[in-house]
Short mmCIF file of C-alpha atoms in Angstrom, two decimals:
data_model
loop_
_atom_site.label_atom_id
_atom_site.label_comp_id
_atom_site.label_asym_id
_atom_site.label_seq_id
_atom_site.Cartn_x
_atom_site.Cartn_y
_atom_site.Cartn_z
CA MET D 458 0.05 0.35 0.01
CA LEU D 459 2.78 2.18 1.14
CA LEU D 460 4.66 1.33 -1.68
CA SER D 461 2.14 1.77 -4.56
CA SER D 462 1.07 5.19 -2.95
CA LYS D 463 4.67 6.34 -3.30
CA ALA D 464 4.70 4.88 -6.93
CA LEU D 465 1.58 7.36 -7.26
CA GLN D 466 3.27 10.51 -5.72
CA ILE D 467 6.17 9.93 -7.82
CA SER D 468 4.24 9.41 -11.16
CA ARG D 469 2.14 12.66 -9.96
CA LEU D 470 5.20 14.43 -9.48
CA ARG D 471 6.43 13.34 -12.90
CA SER D 472 3.38 14.79 -14.55
CA ALA D 473 3.33 17.89 -12.60
CA GLY D 474 6.83 18.47 -13.56
CA ARG D 475 5.94 17.55 -17.25
CA CYS D 476 3.01 20.33 -17.17
CA LEU D 477 5.53 23.03 -15.42
CA LYS D 478 8.04 22.10 -18.28
CA ILE D 479 5.52 22.61 -21.33
CA SER D 480 4.15 25.86 -19.89
CA GLY D 481 7.92 26.83 -19.47
CA TRP D 482 8.23 26.04 -23.27
CA VAL D 483 4.83 28.10 -24.08
CA LEU D 484 5.55 30.99 -22.02
CA VAL D 485 8.19 32.76 -24.09
CA PRO D 486 6.02 32.50 -27.33
CA THR D 487 3.03 33.79 -25.36
CA TYR D 488 4.91 36.68 -24.07
CA LEU D 489 6.08 37.62 -27.92
CA VAL D 490 2.08 37.08 -29.31
CA MET D 491 0.75 39.06 -26.27
CA LEU D 492 3.39 41.97 -27.12
CA ALA D 493 2.47 41.68 -30.81
CA ALA D 494 -1.36 41.69 -29.93
CA ILE D 495 -1.08 44.52 -28.07
CA TYR D 496 0.97 46.24 -31.05
CA ALA D 497 -1.60 44.75 -33.33
CA ALA D 498 -4.60 46.21 -31.44
CA PHE D 499 -3.23 49.48 -30.50
CA LEU D 500 -0.87 50.53 -33.23
CA TYR D 501 -1.53 48.32 -36.18
CA ALA D 502 -5.23 48.04 -36.74
CA PRO D 503 -6.86 51.33 -38.11
CA THR D 504 -9.18 52.98 -35.94
CA GLU D 505 -12.97 52.41 -36.03
CA ARG D 506 -14.83 55.13 -38.12
CA VAL D 507 -17.89 55.24 -35.90
CA MET D 508 -16.69 54.16 -32.41
CA GLY D 509 -13.37 55.52 -32.62
CA ASP D 510 -10.49 54.20 -30.08
CA VAL D 511 -12.35 52.36 -27.61
CA GLN D 512 -13.41 49.82 -30.46
CA ARG D 513 -9.84 48.74 -30.10
CA ILE D 514 -10.91 46.90 -26.82
CA PHE D 515 -12.76 44.51 -29.27
CA TYR D 516 -9.64 42.43 -30.07
CA PHE D 517 -9.23 41.54 -26.49
CA HIS D 518 -12.88 41.11 -25.64
CA VAL D 519 -13.55 38.89 -28.62
CA SER D 520 -10.64 36.93 -28.34
CA ALA D 521 -11.19 36.16 -24.57
CA ALA D 522 -15.00 35.10 -25.25
CA ILE D 523 -14.07 32.59 -27.77
CA VAL D 524 -11.35 31.04 -25.56
CA SER D 525 -13.70 31.03 -22.75
CA PHE D 526 -15.62 28.86 -24.95
CA ALA D 527 -12.97 26.37 -25.71
CA VAL D 528 -12.18 25.68 -22.04
CA PHE D 529 -15.17 23.91 -21.72
CA ILE D 530 -13.89 21.35 -23.70
CA GLY D 531 -11.13 20.65 -21.27
CA VAL D 532 -13.86 20.81 -18.53
CA PHE D 533 -15.49 17.97 -20.54
CA LEU D 534 -12.60 15.79 -21.20
CA GLY D 535 -11.17 16.05 -17.71
CA GLY D 536 -14.56 14.78 -16.12
CA ILE D 537 -14.95 11.94 -18.53
CA GLY D 538 -11.42 11.26 -18.13
CA TYR D 539 -11.58 11.13 -14.24
CA LEU D 540 -14.97 9.00 -14.47
CA VAL D 541 -13.18 6.37 -16.72
CA THR D 542 -9.86 5.95 -15.44
CA ARG D 543 -10.35 7.60 -11.81
CA ASP D 544 -6.82 9.22 -12.19
CA ARG D 545 -6.98 12.58 -10.38
CA PHE D 546 -5.01 14.19 -12.82
CA TRP D 547 -7.91 14.66 -15.11
CA ASP D 548 -9.99 16.02 -11.88
CA SER D 549 -7.25 18.60 -11.68
CA LEU D 550 -7.69 19.18 -15.58
CA ALA D 551 -11.20 20.02 -15.14
CA ALA D 552 -10.75 21.97 -11.86
CA SER D 553 -8.38 24.04 -13.71
CA SER D 554 -10.27 24.42 -17.19
CA VAL D 555 -12.86 25.85 -14.38
CA ASP D 556 -10.27 28.24 -13.09
CA VAL D 557 -9.11 29.68 -16.51
CA GLY D 558 -12.82 29.64 -17.72
CA LEU D 559 -13.71 32.33 -14.23
CA PHE D 560 -10.88 33.97 -15.08
CA LEU D 561 -11.66 34.54 -19.02
CA THR D 562 -15.31 35.14 -18.38
CA ALA D 563 -14.74 37.91 -16.10
CA ILE D 564 -12.13 39.40 -18.63
CA VAL D 565 -15.14 39.37 -21.41
CA LEU D 566 -17.59 40.58 -18.86
CA THR D 567 -15.50 43.43 -17.68
CA THR D 568 -14.17 44.46 -21.08
CA GLY D 569 -17.56 44.20 -22.58
CA PRO D 570 -19.13 47.27 -20.51
CA ILE D 571 -16.02 49.32 -21.06
CA TRP D 572 -16.72 48.96 -24.70
CA SER D 573 -20.52 49.20 -24.69
CA LYS D 574 -20.73 52.35 -22.62
CA PRO D 575 -19.32 54.64 -24.88
CA ALA D 576 -20.32 52.91 -28.03
CA TRP D 577 -23.90 52.08 -27.27
CA ASN D 578 -24.46 54.04 -23.86
CA VAL D 579 -25.29 51.23 -21.82
CA TRP D 580 -23.04 49.30 -19.41
CA LEU D 581 -24.50 45.62 -20.39
CA LYS D 582 -26.81 45.12 -23.17
CA TRP D 583 -28.99 42.21 -21.67
CA ASP D 584 -30.76 41.66 -24.97
CA ASP D 585 -27.47 40.82 -26.67
CA PRO D 586 -27.35 37.11 -26.91
CA ARG D 587 -23.23 36.96 -26.19
CA VAL D 588 -23.73 38.92 -23.21
CA LEU D 589 -26.08 36.50 -21.67
CA THR D 590 -24.28 33.46 -23.03
CA GLU D 591 -21.08 34.73 -21.29
CA LEU D 592 -22.68 35.54 -18.14
CA ILE D 593 -24.30 32.01 -18.02
CA LEU D 594 -20.98 30.34 -18.65
CA LEU D 595 -19.59 32.68 -15.47
CA VAL D 596 -22.55 31.09 -13.38
CA ILE D 597 -21.74 27.65 -14.46
CA CYS D 598 -17.93 28.27 -13.51
CA VAL D 599 -18.83 29.83 -10.14
CA ALA D 600 -21.33 26.68 -9.20
CA TYR D 601 -18.60 24.13 -10.24
CA VAL D 602 -16.42 25.95 -7.66
CA ILE D 603 -19.24 26.36 -4.72
CA LEU D 604 -20.05 22.35 -5.60
CA ARG D 605 -16.29 21.82 -5.15
CA THR D 606 -15.82 23.59 -1.84
CA ALA D 607 -18.83 21.98 -0.61
CA PHE D 608 -17.50 18.49 -0.34
CA PRO D 609 -15.00 16.64 1.44
CA GLU D 610 -11.75 15.46 -0.34
CA GLY D 611 -12.47 12.14 -1.66
CA HIS D 612 -13.50 10.25 -4.52
CA ARG D 613 -17.00 11.31 -4.29
CA LYS D 614 -15.86 15.07 -4.39
CA TYR D 615 -14.11 14.19 -7.73
CA ALA D 616 -16.85 12.29 -9.47
CA VAL D 617 -19.58 14.72 -8.51
CA CYS D 618 -17.41 17.47 -9.82
CA ALA D 619 -16.73 15.79 -12.83
CA VAL D 620 -20.21 14.99 -13.35
CA PHE D 621 -21.28 18.29 -13.05
CA GLY D 622 -18.57 19.39 -15.66
CA ILE D 623 -20.12 17.14 -17.93
CA ILE D 624 -23.43 18.29 -17.49
CA GLY D 625 -21.96 22.06 -17.90
CA ALA D 626 -20.10 21.38 -20.71
CA LEU D 627 -23.25 19.40 -22.36
CA ASP D 628 -25.23 22.71 -21.54
CA VAL D 629 -22.90 25.25 -23.46
CA PRO D 630 -24.30 24.56 -26.97
CA ILE D 631 -28.01 24.43 -25.93
CA ILE D 632 -27.39 27.90 -24.34
CA TYR D 633 -25.80 28.98 -26.96
CA MET D 634 -28.57 27.82 -29.64
CA SER D 635 -31.40 29.03 -27.22
CA VAL D 636 -30.33 32.23 -26.54
CA HIS D 637 -29.63 32.82 -30.31
CA TRP D 638 -33.10 32.02 -31.10
CA TRP D 639 -34.26 33.94 -27.82
CA ASN D 640 -32.55 36.86 -29.84
CA THR D 641 -33.80 36.45 -33.00
CA PHE D 642 -37.48 36.43 -31.04
CA HIS D 643 -37.03 39.78 -29.33
CA PRO D 644 -36.53 42.79 -31.38
CA VAL D 645 -32.88 43.69 -31.78
CA VAL D 646 -31.72 47.28 -31.79
CA ILE D 647 -27.86 46.85 -32.44
CA THR D 648 -26.40 44.23 -34.47
CA MET D 649 -23.11 43.39 -35.04
CA SER D 650 -23.59 40.65 -37.68
CA GLU D 651 -23.51 42.83 -40.76
CA VAL D 652 -20.53 44.79 -39.58
CA LYS D 653 -17.38 43.70 -41.94
CA LEU D 654 -14.06 43.81 -40.54
CA ASP D 655 -11.23 45.44 -42.31
CA PRO D 656 -8.39 42.90 -43.10
CA MET D 657 -5.78 44.85 -40.86
CA MET D 658 -8.56 44.40 -38.26
CA GLN D 659 -8.79 40.86 -38.86
CA GLN D 660 -5.18 40.18 -38.49
CA ALA D 661 -5.26 42.13 -35.28
CA GLY D 662 -7.99 40.05 -34.04
CA LEU D 663 -6.49 36.58 -35.11
CA VAL D 664 -2.95 37.72 -32.93
CA ALA D 665 -5.35 38.61 -30.06
CA LEU D 666 -6.93 35.38 -30.36
CA SER D 667 -3.78 33.31 -30.48
CA ALA D 668 -2.49 35.48 -27.77
CA PHE D 669 -5.18 34.47 -25.50
CA LEU D 670 -5.25 30.76 -26.35
CA LEU D 671 -1.70 30.63 -25.54
CA LEU D 672 -2.19 32.46 -22.03
CA ALA D 673 -4.96 30.24 -21.55
CA LEU D 674 -2.83 27.25 -22.20
CA VAL D 675 0.03 28.40 -20.03
CA LEU D 676 -2.42 29.20 -17.01
CA LEU D 677 -4.24 25.85 -17.45
CA LEU D 678 -0.70 24.09 -17.49
CA GLN D 679 0.38 26.08 -14.30
CA ARG D 680 -3.02 25.54 -12.59
CA VAL D 681 -2.61 21.86 -13.10
CA SER D 682 0.77 21.39 -12.12
CA ILE D 683 0.06 23.50 -8.79
CA ARG D 684 -3.04 21.41 -8.40
CA LEU D 685 -0.75 18.15 -8.61
CA HIS D 686 1.71 19.57 -6.25
CA ASP D 687 -0.75 20.43 -3.50
CA MET D 688 -2.20 17.01 -3.74
CA ILE D 689 1.31 15.37 -3.31
CA THR D 690 2.19 17.79 -0.32
CA LYS D 691 -1.25 16.76 1.37
CA ASP D 692 -0.68 13.28 0.72
CA ILE D 693 2.71 13.35 2.31
CA LEU D 694 1.50 15.17 5.21
CA LYS D 695 -1.25 12.77 5.82
CA ASN D 696 1.43 9.78 5.67
CA LEU D 697 3.80 11.47 7.97
CA ARG D 698 0.75 12.38 10.41
CA GLU D 699 -0.29 8.30 10.09
CA GLN D 700 3.26 7.66 10.91
CA GLU D 701 3.29 9.90 14.28
CA MET L 131 -39.16 -4.42 -21.91
CA ARG L 132 -38.05 -5.99 -18.73
CA VAL L 133 -36.17 -2.36 -18.33
CA LEU L 134 -39.38 -0.54 -18.95
CA GLY L 135 -41.09 -2.90 -16.37
CA GLN L 136 -38.48 -2.07 -13.83
CA ILE L 137 -38.73 1.70 -14.65
CA TRP L 138 -42.26 1.56 -13.80
CA THR L 139 -42.41 -0.78 -10.62
CA MET L 140 -39.82 1.24 -8.67
CA ALA L 141 -41.46 4.65 -10.10
CA ALA L 142 -44.98 3.30 -9.29
CA LYS L 143 -43.47 2.68 -5.46
CA ASP L 144 -42.42 6.13 -5.14
CA LEU L 145 -45.62 7.35 -6.26
CA THR L 146 -47.53 5.12 -3.85
CA LEU L 147 -45.57 6.31 -1.30
CA THR L 148 -45.95 9.95 -2.34
CA ALA L 149 -49.73 9.10 -2.47
CA ARG L 150 -49.96 7.60 0.98
CA SER L 151 -48.36 10.78 2.59
CA THR L 152 -50.02 13.29 0.86
CA HIS L 153 -48.25 16.03 3.32
CA SER L 154 -45.73 16.72 0.86
CA PHE L 155 -47.95 17.04 -2.32
CA LEU L 156 -50.09 19.23 -0.38
CA THR L 157 -47.44 21.48 1.28
CA THR L 158 -45.80 21.76 -2.33
CA LEU L 159 -48.69 22.99 -3.76
CA PHE L 160 -49.60 25.15 -1.07
CA PHE L 161 -46.17 26.97 -1.74
CA ALA L 162 -46.86 27.32 -5.27
CA LEU L 163 -50.20 28.88 -4.30
CA LEU L 164 -48.73 31.24 -1.90
CA ILE L 165 -46.18 32.34 -4.71
CA LEU L 166 -48.69 32.96 -7.12
CA VAL L 167 -50.91 35.02 -4.41
CA ILE L 168 -47.70 37.02 -3.74
CA PHE L 169 -47.21 37.82 -7.19
CA ASN L 170 -50.84 39.09 -7.54
CA PHE L 171 -50.07 41.37 -4.87
CA ALA L 172 -47.02 42.50 -6.28
CA PHE L 173 -47.99 42.70 -9.77
CA GLN L 174 -50.88 45.22 -10.11
CA PRO L 175 -53.68 43.00 -11.28
CA GLY L 176 -55.67 43.75 -14.71
CA VAL L 177 -52.82 46.27 -15.89
CA GLU L 178 -51.00 45.97 -19.16
CA ALA L 179 -47.57 45.72 -17.71
CA THR L 180 -48.70 42.63 -15.56
CA ARG L 181 -50.23 41.30 -18.90
CA LEU L 182 -46.91 41.19 -20.46
CA SER L 183 -44.94 39.64 -17.53
CA LEU L 184 -47.72 36.98 -17.19
CA PRO L 185 -45.35 34.40 -18.93
CA GLY L 186 -42.94 35.11 -16.30
CA ILE L 187 -45.01 34.77 -13.32
CA LEU L 188 -46.26 31.34 -14.56
CA TRP L 189 -42.81 29.80 -14.90
CA VAL L 190 -41.54 31.19 -11.78
CA ALA L 191 -44.51 29.79 -9.71
CA LEU L 192 -44.02 26.38 -11.50
CA LEU L 193 -40.29 26.14 -11.05
CA PHE L 194 -39.92 26.93 -7.17
CA PRO L 195 -42.15 24.18 -6.13
CA GLY L 196 -40.46 22.05 -8.33
CA ILE L 197 -37.12 22.63 -6.73
CA ILE L 198 -38.54 21.50 -3.21
CA GLN L 199 -39.75 18.37 -4.77
CA LEU L 200 -36.43 17.45 -6.54
CA ASN L 201 -33.91 18.24 -4.02
CA ASN L 202 -35.92 16.05 -1.84
CA SER L 203 -35.96 13.32 -4.44
CA PHE L 204 -33.42 10.69 -2.56
CA GLN L 205 -34.30 11.94 1.11
CA ARG L 206 -36.59 9.03 1.99
CA GLU L 207 -33.86 6.77 0.55
CA GLN L 208 -30.83 8.53 2.51
CA GLU L 209 -33.27 8.57 5.56
CA GLN L 210 -34.32 5.23 6.21
CA GLY L 211 -30.96 3.80 4.49
CA THR L 212 -33.08 2.08 1.54
CA PHE L 213 -30.49 3.72 -0.95
CA GLN L 214 -28.10 0.50 -0.23
CA ALA L 215 -30.94 -1.56 -0.74
CA ILE L 216 -32.07 -0.41 -4.10
CA LEU L 217 -28.16 -0.04 -5.47
CA LEU L 218 -27.93 -3.90 -4.29
CA SER L 219 -30.91 -4.93 -5.93
CA PRO L 220 -30.16 -6.28 -9.59
CA VAL L 221 -31.17 -3.30 -11.19
CA ASP L 222 -29.20 -1.09 -13.68
CA ARG L 223 -28.27 2.24 -11.90
CA GLY L 224 -29.69 4.10 -15.06
CA THR L 225 -32.88 2.41 -14.74
CA PHE L 226 -33.11 3.58 -11.26
CA PHE L 227 -32.36 6.98 -12.39
CA LEU L 228 -35.19 6.93 -15.06
CA SER L 229 -37.40 5.44 -12.63
CA LYS L 230 -36.98 8.33 -10.23
CA CYS L 231 -37.18 10.67 -13.04
CA LEU L 232 -40.55 9.12 -13.95
CA SER L 233 -41.99 9.58 -10.49
CA ASN L 234 -40.63 12.99 -10.07
CA TRP L 235 -42.06 14.17 -13.35
CA ILE L 236 -45.68 12.50 -12.98
CA PHE L 237 -45.85 14.29 -9.20
CA LEU L 238 -44.55 17.66 -10.91
CA ILE L 239 -47.22 17.51 -13.69
CA CYS L 240 -49.56 16.76 -11.41
CA ILE L 241 -48.67 19.89 -9.25
CA ASP L 242 -48.23 22.11 -12.19
CA MET L 243 -51.74 21.28 -13.56
CA PHE L 244 -53.38 22.93 -10.36
CA ILE L 245 -50.76 25.46 -10.40
CA LEU L 246 -51.97 26.41 -14.03
CA LEU L 247 -55.49 26.24 -12.66
CA ALA L 248 -54.80 28.68 -9.80
CA PHE L 249 -52.73 30.82 -12.43
CA THR L 250 -55.74 30.95 -14.93
CA VAL L 251 -58.02 31.90 -11.92
CA LEU L 252 -55.89 34.73 -10.24
CA PHE L 253 -54.52 36.15 -13.60
CA ASN L 254 -57.20 35.88 -15.61
CA PRO L 255 -55.40 35.29 -19.09
CA ARG L 256 -57.70 34.36 -22.16
CA VAL L 257 -58.68 30.93 -21.82
CA THR L 258 -58.89 29.80 -25.60
CA LEU L 259 -57.74 26.68 -27.22
CA ARG L 260 -54.43 28.31 -27.74
CA PHE L 261 -54.00 28.85 -24.29
CA LEU L 262 -53.98 25.06 -23.76
CA MET L 263 -50.82 24.98 -25.75
CA VAL L 264 -48.82 25.72 -22.59
CA VAL L 265 -49.66 22.51 -21.24
CA PRO L 266 -47.21 20.55 -23.73
CA ILE L 267 -44.71 23.01 -23.13
CA ILE L 268 -44.94 22.47 -19.27
CA LEU L 269 -44.86 18.52 -19.78
CA VAL L 270 -41.80 19.03 -22.27
CA ALA L 271 -40.07 21.61 -19.99
CA SER L 272 -40.89 19.55 -16.69
CA ALA L 273 -38.88 16.49 -18.13
CA GLY L 274 -35.88 18.58 -18.76
CA PHE L 275 -36.08 19.95 -14.58
CA THR L 276 -36.51 16.56 -13.50
CA ALA L 277 -33.40 14.96 -15.68
CA VAL L 278 -31.12 17.66 -14.28
CA GLY L 279 -32.84 18.16 -11.04
CA THR L 280 -32.81 14.25 -10.12
CA LEU L 281 -29.03 13.71 -11.18
CA PHE L 282 -28.28 16.73 -9.03
CA ALA L 283 -30.34 15.69 -6.16
CA ALA L 284 -28.56 12.32 -5.99
CA MET L 285 -24.82 14.25 -6.48
CA VAL L 286 -25.93 16.55 -3.06
CA VAL L 287 -27.80 14.11 -1.06
CA SER L 288 -25.32 13.46 1.28
CA LEU L 289 -24.23 16.98 1.56
CA ARG L 290 -25.15 19.38 4.76
CA ALA L 291 -25.37 22.40 2.51
CA ARG L 292 -27.71 21.06 0.28
CA GLU L 293 -30.48 23.32 0.33
CA VAL L 294 -28.02 25.85 -0.74
CA VAL L 295 -25.98 24.06 -3.28
CA PHE L 296 -28.75 22.22 -5.08
CA PRO L 297 -30.65 25.47 -6.53
CA VAL L 298 -27.29 27.03 -7.18
CA LEU L 299 -26.55 24.14 -9.55
CA PHE L 300 -29.81 23.12 -10.82
CA PHE L 301 -30.45 27.06 -11.65
CA SER L 302 -26.95 27.38 -13.68
CA ILE L 303 -28.13 24.52 -16.14
CA ILE L 304 -31.84 24.83 -16.44
CA ILE L 305 -31.24 28.46 -17.88
CA PRO L 306 -31.95 27.41 -21.23
CA ILE L 307 -35.31 25.81 -20.40
CA ILE L 308 -36.20 28.43 -18.33
CA LEU L 309 -35.46 30.75 -21.42
CA ALA L 310 -37.25 28.33 -24.12
CA ALA L 311 -40.25 27.75 -21.84
CA VAL L 312 -40.80 31.76 -21.21
CA SER L 313 -40.35 32.66 -24.69
CA ALA L 314 -42.87 30.12 -26.09
CA THR L 315 -45.31 30.96 -23.33
CA GLN L 316 -45.14 34.65 -24.09
CA GLU L 317 -45.78 33.64 -27.89
CA ILE L 318 -48.79 31.79 -27.00
CA LEU L 319 -50.06 34.12 -24.42
CA LEU L 320 -49.31 37.70 -26.07
CA ARG L 321 -48.60 37.40 -29.76
CA GLU L 322 -51.04 37.21 -32.54
CA GLN L 323 -48.96 34.67 -34.48
CA LEU L 324 -47.08 31.35 -33.38
CA GLU L 325 -43.74 31.61 -35.21
CA TYR L 326 -41.36 30.10 -32.93
CA VAL L 327 -43.27 27.79 -30.71
CA GLY L 328 -42.03 24.59 -32.78
CA LYS L 329 -38.43 25.54 -32.54
CA TRP L 330 -38.80 26.18 -28.68
CA ILE L 331 -40.19 22.88 -28.29
CA GLN L 332 -37.66 21.54 -30.55
CA ILE L 333 -34.99 22.93 -27.89
CA LEU L 334 -37.04 21.51 -25.11
CA VAL L 335 -37.04 18.03 -26.52
CA ALA L 336 -33.20 18.52 -27.42
CA PHE L 337 -32.82 19.16 -23.74
CA ASP L 338 -34.36 16.63 -22.76
CA VAL L 339 -32.86 14.02 -24.87
CA ILE L 340 -29.38 15.02 -24.11
CA PHE L 341 -29.86 15.26 -20.30
CA LEU L 342 -32.00 12.23 -19.91
CA SER L 343 -28.82 10.13 -21.48
CA ALA L 344 -26.25 11.88 -20.08
CA GLY L 345 -28.04 11.18 -16.68
CA PHE L 346 -28.63 7.55 -17.62
CA LEU L 347 -24.72 7.30 -18.43
CA VAL L 348 -23.26 9.21 -15.56
CA PHE L 349 -25.90 8.09 -12.48
CA GLU L 350 -23.91 5.37 -11.69
CA TYR L 351 -20.84 7.45 -10.96
CA VAL L 352 -23.08 9.76 -8.82
CA VAL L 353 -24.47 7.22 -5.97
CA VAL L 354 -21.12 5.44 -5.21
CA GLU L 355 -20.02 6.09 -2.03
#
């Protein structure tokens, strides 16, 4: 038992180290692409004709929104992985994806009002399907965190969180669809769908998107590694207490 | 066929127990009626603004009693220790989940019909054949509520804080059903033409199918101790 738990700890240490190593490799390109994104958004992209400079927040806002959707893939895979293998690495992956999701949805919902107040003179446009979808994503992430804190450590906690993560991830496309239809059903004052982006704006948007993708990846890997280290430390502490 | 028989047997057991102790049914119903009465005070009756918010009022009244019932789905099993017995019986865990869903669904529908009646009396919407179209929407939406609610109830059954945790989980997931159900009801009660009702029902059915199958598949992981 002791030996197998030691072997488990070593394998966990290895995967934690691997995560850290990969995140270290990705870190430098991330910094570079982030700098490029700032350059592209503030200097390279032309100023929008109607909204002016405030439109430049669009590059960060939209990129964070797209990546916040992608994060739920991690939650889904982590959940399924845990239920199938019972390996806590997958649980850490799911929980860390939710952490990154919280961060990204918070960015989207703070940059949104900064843009929408000068542009449309409202802080939050509640009838906008994208605002609503993003808000629901945030709510699901918060619910996941609440669920996680409510359970004592153990297999049941990880299984239950995995199930909630899977259900939440399955919910995302339905939310998107229903909110989209809800929007077509209600009269819309301002719509963005006809807005055509200048090619230079598109390029700046792509750079910002890659910056956010890389940033999310780095954060995710670091979070997973921290969670694994945390797990190992707690295990060692428990063993020491038992020996006493 | 055997599975259907098992589902029905277990659901019938739950329904018999509920029918014998009318206490939970009556209390839930009374709670729903209270909500409607409070809404009747909160919104001035007969005013155009109140008429426009009727769909929302109806769905809040339908939703809250449902939470109480769903949250307590496994309470009896938990308190009397019959959970283990059911898990030990030669029945698939997924089948157990579906039977619980069925009994919860039938319970909710019975309550919902009373609520609809009380709503009609208190808020006086135009009762035509079209108004009855709300009924299928209630049937499909409650199936979605039960699928998600039953699964989550099993997840939090052992938690001390489940009274708080359950609604948080439940509401965050069922927002699309509420959206679809309220929008469809809005169209039925307030609009001239029924353009999107079919689409909303499609969303509701898709939600039901996805979450009933997901619950069926993952339920066994939720009930292990």
